[in-house]
Short mmCIF file of C-alpha atoms in Angstrom, two decimals:
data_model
loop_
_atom_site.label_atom_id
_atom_site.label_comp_id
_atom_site.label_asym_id
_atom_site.label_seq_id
_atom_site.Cartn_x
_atom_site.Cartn_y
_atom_site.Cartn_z
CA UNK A 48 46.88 -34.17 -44.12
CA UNK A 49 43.47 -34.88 -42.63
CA UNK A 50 42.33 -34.09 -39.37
CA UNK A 51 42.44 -38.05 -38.61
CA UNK A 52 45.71 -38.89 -39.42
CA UNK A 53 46.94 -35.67 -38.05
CA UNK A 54 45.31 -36.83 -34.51
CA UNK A 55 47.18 -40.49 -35.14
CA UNK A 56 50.49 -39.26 -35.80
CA UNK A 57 50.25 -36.69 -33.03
CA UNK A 58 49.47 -39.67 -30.47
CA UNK A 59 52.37 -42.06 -32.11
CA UNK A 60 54.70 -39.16 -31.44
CA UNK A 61 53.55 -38.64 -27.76
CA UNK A 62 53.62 -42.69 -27.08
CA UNK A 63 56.98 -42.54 -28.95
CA UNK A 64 58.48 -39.65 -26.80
CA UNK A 65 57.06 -41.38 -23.42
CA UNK A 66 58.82 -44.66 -24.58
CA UNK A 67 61.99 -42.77 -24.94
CA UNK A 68 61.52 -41.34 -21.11
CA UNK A 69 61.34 -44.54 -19.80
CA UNK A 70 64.17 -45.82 -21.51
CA UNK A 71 66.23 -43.31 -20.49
CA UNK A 72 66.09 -44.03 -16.46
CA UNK A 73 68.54 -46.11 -16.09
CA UNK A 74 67.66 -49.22 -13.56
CA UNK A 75 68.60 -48.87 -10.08
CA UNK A 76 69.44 -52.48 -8.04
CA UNK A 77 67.28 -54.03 -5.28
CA UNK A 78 67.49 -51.54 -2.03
CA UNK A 79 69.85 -49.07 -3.52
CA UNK A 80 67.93 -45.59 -2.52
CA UNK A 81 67.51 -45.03 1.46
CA UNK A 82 66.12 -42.10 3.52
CA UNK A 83 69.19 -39.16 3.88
CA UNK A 84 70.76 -39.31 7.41
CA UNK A 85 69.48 -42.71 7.99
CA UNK A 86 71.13 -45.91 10.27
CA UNK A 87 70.06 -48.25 12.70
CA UNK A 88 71.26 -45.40 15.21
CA UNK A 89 70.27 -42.33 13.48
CA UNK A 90 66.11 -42.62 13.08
CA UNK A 91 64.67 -39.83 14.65
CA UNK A 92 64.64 -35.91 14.20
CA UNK A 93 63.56 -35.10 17.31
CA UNK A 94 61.82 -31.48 17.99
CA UNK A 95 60.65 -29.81 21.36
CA UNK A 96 57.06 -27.78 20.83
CA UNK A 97 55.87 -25.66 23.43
CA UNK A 98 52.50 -25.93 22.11
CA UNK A 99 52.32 -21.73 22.83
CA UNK A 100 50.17 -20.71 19.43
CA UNK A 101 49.40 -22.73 16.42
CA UNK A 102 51.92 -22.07 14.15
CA UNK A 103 53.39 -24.01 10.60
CA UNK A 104 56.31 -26.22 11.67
CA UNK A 105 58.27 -27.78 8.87
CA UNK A 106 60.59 -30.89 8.66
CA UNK A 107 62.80 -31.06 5.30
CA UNK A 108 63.98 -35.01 4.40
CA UNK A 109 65.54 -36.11 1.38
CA UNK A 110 66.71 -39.82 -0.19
CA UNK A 111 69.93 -40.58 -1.51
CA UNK A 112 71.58 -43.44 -3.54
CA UNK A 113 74.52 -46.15 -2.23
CA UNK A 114 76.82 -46.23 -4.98
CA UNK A 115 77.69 -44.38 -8.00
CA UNK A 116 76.30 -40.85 -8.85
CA UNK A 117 73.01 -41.35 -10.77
CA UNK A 118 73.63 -41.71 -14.40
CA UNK A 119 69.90 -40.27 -14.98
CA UNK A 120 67.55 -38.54 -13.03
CA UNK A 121 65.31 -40.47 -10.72
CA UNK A 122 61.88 -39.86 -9.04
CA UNK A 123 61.16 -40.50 -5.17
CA UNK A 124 58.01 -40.17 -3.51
CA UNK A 125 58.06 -40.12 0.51
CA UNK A 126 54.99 -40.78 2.26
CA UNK A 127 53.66 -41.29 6.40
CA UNK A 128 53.31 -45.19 7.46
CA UNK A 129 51.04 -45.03 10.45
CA UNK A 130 51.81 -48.93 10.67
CA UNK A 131 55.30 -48.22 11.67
CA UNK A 132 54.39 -46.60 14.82
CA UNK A 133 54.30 -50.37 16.57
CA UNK A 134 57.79 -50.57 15.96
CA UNK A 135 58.59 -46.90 17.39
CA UNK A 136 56.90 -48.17 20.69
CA UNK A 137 58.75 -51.13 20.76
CA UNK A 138 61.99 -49.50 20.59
CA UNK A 139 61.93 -45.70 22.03
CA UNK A 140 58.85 -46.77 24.57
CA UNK A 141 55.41 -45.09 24.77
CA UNK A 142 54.70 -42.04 22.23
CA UNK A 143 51.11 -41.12 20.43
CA UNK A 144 50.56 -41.38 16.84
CA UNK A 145 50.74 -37.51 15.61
CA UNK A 146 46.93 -37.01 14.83
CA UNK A 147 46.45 -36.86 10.97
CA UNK A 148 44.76 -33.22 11.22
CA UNK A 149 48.11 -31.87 12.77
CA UNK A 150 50.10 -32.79 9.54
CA UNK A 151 50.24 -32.63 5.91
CA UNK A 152 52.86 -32.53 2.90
CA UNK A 153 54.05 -29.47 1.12
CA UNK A 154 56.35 -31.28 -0.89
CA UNK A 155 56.32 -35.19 -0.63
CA UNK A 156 57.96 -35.85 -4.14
CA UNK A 157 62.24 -35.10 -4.75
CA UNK A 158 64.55 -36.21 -7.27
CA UNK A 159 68.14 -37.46 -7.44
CA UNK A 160 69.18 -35.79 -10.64
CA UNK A 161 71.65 -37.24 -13.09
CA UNK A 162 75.31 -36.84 -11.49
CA UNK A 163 74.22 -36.83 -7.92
CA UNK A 164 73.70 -39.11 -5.20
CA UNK A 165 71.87 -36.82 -2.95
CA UNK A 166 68.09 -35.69 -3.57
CA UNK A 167 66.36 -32.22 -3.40
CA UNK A 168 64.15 -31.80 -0.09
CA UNK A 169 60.62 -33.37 0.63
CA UNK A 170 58.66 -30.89 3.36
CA UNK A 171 56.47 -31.59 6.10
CA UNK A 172 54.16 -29.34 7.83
CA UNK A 173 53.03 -29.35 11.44
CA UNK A 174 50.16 -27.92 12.09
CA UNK A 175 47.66 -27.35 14.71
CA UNK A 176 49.80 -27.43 18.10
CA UNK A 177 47.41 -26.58 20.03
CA UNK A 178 45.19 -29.85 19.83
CA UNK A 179 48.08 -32.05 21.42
CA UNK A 180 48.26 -33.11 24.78
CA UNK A 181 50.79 -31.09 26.77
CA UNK A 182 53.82 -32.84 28.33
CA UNK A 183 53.00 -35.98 26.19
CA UNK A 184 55.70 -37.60 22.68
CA UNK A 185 54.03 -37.70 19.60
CA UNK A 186 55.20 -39.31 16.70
CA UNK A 187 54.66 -39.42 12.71
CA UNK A 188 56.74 -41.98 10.46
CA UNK A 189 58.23 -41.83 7.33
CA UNK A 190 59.20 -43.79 4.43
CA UNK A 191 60.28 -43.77 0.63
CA UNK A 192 56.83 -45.17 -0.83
CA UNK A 193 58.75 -45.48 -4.24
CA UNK A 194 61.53 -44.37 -6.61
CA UNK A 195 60.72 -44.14 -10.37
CA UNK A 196 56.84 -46.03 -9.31
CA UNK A 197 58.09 -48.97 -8.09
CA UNK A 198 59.14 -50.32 -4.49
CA UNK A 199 62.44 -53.04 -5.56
CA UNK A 200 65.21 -49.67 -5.30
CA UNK A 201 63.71 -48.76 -1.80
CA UNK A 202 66.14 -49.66 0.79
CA UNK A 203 63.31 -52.15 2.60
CA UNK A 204 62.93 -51.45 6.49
CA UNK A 205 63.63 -47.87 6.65
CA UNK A 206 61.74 -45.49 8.76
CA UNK A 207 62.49 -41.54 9.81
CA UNK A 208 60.31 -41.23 12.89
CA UNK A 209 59.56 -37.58 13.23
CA UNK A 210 59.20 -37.10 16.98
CA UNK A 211 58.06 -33.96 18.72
CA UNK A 212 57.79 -33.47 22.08
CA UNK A 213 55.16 -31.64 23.66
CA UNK A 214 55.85 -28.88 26.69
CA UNK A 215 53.38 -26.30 28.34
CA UNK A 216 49.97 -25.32 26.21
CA UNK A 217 48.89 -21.75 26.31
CA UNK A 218 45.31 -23.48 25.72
CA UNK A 219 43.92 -26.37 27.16
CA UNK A 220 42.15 -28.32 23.76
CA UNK A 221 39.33 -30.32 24.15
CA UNK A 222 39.45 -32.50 21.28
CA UNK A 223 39.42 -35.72 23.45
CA UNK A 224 36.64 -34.30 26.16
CA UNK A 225 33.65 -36.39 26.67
CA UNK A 226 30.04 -35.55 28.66
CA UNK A 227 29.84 -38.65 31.32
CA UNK A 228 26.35 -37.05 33.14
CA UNK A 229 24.37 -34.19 33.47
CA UNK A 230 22.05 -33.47 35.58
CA UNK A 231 19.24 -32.38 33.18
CA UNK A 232 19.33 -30.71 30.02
CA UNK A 233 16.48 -28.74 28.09
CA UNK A 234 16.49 -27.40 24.30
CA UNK A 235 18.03 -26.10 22.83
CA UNK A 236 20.95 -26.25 25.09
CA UNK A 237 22.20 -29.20 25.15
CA UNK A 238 25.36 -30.57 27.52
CA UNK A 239 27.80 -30.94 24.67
CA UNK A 240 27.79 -28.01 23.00
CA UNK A 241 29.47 -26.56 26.46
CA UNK A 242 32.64 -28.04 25.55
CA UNK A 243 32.51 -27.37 21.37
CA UNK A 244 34.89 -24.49 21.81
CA UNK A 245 32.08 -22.68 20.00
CA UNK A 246 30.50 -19.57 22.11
CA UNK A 247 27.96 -19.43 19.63
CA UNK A 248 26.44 -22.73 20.10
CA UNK A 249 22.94 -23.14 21.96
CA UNK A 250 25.67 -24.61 25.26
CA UNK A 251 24.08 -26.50 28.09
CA UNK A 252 20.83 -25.41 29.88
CA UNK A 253 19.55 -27.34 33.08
CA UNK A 254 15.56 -28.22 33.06
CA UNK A 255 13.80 -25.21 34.17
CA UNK A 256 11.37 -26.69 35.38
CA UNK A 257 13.91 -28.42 38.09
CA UNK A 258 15.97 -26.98 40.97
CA UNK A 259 19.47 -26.46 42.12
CA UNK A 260 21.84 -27.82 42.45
CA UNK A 261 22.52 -28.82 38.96
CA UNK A 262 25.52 -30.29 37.56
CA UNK A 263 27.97 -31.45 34.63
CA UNK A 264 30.61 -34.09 34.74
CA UNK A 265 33.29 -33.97 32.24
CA UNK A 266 35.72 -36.30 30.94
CA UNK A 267 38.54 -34.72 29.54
CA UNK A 268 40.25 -38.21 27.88
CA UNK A 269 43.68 -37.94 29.61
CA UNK A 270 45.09 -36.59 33.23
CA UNK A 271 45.26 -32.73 32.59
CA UNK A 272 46.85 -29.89 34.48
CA UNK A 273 45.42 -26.72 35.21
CA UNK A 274 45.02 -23.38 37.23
CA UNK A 275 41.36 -22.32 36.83
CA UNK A 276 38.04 -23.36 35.47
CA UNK A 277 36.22 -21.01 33.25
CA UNK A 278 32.69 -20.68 32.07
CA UNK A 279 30.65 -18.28 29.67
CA UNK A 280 27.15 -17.73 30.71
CA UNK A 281 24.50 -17.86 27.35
CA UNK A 282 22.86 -14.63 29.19
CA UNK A 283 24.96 -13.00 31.52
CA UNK A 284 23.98 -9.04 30.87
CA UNK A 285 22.20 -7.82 33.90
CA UNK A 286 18.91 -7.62 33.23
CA UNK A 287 18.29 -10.72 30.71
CA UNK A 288 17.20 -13.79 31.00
CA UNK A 289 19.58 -15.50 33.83
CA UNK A 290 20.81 -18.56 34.42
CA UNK A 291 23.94 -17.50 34.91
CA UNK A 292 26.07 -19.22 37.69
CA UNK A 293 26.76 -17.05 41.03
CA UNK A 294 27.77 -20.00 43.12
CA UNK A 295 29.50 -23.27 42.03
CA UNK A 296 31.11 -26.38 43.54
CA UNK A 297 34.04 -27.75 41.40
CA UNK A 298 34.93 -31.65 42.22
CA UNK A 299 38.10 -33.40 40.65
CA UNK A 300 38.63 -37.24 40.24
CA UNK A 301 41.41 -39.34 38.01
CA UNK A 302 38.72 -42.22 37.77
CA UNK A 303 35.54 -40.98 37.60
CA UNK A 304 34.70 -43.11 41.12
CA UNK A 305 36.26 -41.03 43.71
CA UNK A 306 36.24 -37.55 43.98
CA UNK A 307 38.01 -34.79 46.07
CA UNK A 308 36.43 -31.71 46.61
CA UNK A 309 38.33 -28.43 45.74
CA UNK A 310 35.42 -26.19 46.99
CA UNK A 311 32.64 -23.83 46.45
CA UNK A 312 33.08 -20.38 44.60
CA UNK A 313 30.81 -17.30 44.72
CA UNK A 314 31.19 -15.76 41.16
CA UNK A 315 30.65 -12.50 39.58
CA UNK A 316 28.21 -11.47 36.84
CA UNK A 317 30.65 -11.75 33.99
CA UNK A 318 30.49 -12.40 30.34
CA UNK A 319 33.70 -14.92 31.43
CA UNK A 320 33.67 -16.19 35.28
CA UNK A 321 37.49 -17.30 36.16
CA UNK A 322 37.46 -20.11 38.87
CA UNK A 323 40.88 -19.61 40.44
CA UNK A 324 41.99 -22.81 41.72
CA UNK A 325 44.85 -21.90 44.04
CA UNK A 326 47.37 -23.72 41.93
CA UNK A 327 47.93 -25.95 39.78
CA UNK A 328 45.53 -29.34 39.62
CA UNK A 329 45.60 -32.60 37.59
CA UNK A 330 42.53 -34.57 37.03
CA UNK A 331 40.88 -36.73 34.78
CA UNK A 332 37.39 -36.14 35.46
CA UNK A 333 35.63 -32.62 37.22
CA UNK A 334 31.97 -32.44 38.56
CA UNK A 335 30.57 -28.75 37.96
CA UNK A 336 27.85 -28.24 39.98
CA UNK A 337 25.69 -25.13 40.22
CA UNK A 338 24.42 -24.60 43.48
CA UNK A 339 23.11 -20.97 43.00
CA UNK A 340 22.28 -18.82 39.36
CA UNK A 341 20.38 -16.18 38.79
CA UNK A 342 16.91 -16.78 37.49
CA UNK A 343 15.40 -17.37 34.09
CA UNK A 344 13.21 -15.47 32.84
CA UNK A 345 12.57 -14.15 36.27
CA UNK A 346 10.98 -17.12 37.74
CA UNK A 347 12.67 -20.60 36.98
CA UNK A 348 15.90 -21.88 38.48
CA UNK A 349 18.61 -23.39 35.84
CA UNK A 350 21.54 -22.69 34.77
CA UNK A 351 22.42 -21.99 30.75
CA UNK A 352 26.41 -21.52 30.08
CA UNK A 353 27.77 -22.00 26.28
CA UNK A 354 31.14 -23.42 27.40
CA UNK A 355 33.11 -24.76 29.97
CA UNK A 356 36.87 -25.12 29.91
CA UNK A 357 40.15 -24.85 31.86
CA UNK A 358 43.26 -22.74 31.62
CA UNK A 359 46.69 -24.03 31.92
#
């Protein structure tokens, strides 16, 4: 046999065999596969995270079939519905929409083999704690996308709302913070790298060609609750070139319009200066003012710090 028909009878048998396949799953009726565990009561799996470290947090689902034991095997895929979360809200009440970096599946495919009515597990990973806001619901919904390709077998309406609830962080993210105004700013230090979470960034340096007082105002996207401020000066070995903070004014606000004054703080030449608050705080907005740093380069006054941030 030539190469030619070889090829052409290979490819009838393959088409042939596929054929077979499909004819072999036996038809399911209209809505007859749901989401395992699920009723107009029982939606949620509910989980508390502490939001301590970042660690992998996984949620095992499965689908089964109303009726009869399958006869053959059958393929489900599960995937998230972001829509859904409208119809979360309007039931449970307020919750966030769990960020998609904070998620992703190990497993989103299962079967329901021949003889069973119950499917192996889907898993879902949770990732990435520590960028949630603290004390706050989030939520991430799930549905069967399909069974065997199609949609008709999908029980229609169905949605497991994952739900996790959000305690105490260990670290105070800044995903969501915002500069609102700064003073001045100079290359190549500008105001936003302070709050990258990245100490090797230029950070923010003031004009030096100005004067104190300079300052920062930061908006960190939601009310937040914290004990201290903290800053890393870019230079703050003795000896180099300054700008490093040795008296600041810290100002707190939940609007951005009016601001209460939590006072002024002499501060040590550290590679990390701790801003002790005297208990805990919740604000929106804070004003960092420098009122005093040590010089740069000897002879200008500014200030150059490569982050700012808060601990819990």
């Amino acid at each position: 046999m030539n190469k030619k028909y070889g090829f052409l009878v290979c490819c009838f048998i393959v088409l042939l065999f596929a054929a077979c396949s499909k004819d072999s799953i036996t038809e399911l009726s209209t809505g007859s596969v749901s989401i395992q565990g699920y009723s107009s009561t029982t939606d949620t799996l509910v989980k508390e995270m502490p939001l301590v470290t970042d660690s992998v947090i996984t949620f095992k689902l499965g689908a089964m079939l109303n009726g009869q034991p399958a006869t053959s095997d059958h393929y489900i895929r599960f995937a998230v519905d972001t829509s859904k979360i409208a119809l979360y809200r309007e039931k449970y009440g307020d919750a966030f929409l769990l960020p998609d970096i904070s998620y992703f599946f190990f497993k989103s495919d299962c079967y329901i083999r021949a003889g069973s009515t119950l499917s192996d597990s889907i898993a879902m990973n949770i990732v990435q704690e520590n960028s949630l806001r603290p004390y706050s619901t989030y939520v991430l919904p799930l549905v069967i996308q399909s069974v065997n390709g199609q949609k008709n077998a999908v029980a229609p309406g169905e949605v497991m709302y994952l739900v996790f609830k959000a305690g105490k962080a260990s670290v105070i993210g800044k995903a969501e913070w915002k500069i609102v105004s700064v003073s001045s700013e100079w290359e190549p230090g500008m105001a936003v790298e302070a709050i990258d979470n990245i100490l090797t960034t230029g950070g923010w340096a003031s004009d030096p060609y100005g004067s104190m007082p300079q300052n920062i105002v930061i908006d960190f996207g939601y009310p937040v609750t914290f004990s201290a401020v903290t800053d890393h000066p870019r230079y703050y070995e003795i000896g180099q070139q300054g700008g490093v903070p040795t008296k600041v004014k810290i100002e707190l606000s939940m609007d951005g319009t009016s601001w209460t004054d939590k006072g002024t703080f002499d501060l040590e030449h550290l590679e990390e200066q701790v801003i002790d608050m005297g208990g805990e705080c919740t604000a929106q907005y804070m004003r960092f003012t420098v009122l005093e740093a040590t010089l740069m380069f000897g002879a200008y006054e500014a200030v150059y710090l490569t982050e700012i941030g808060l601990n819990p």
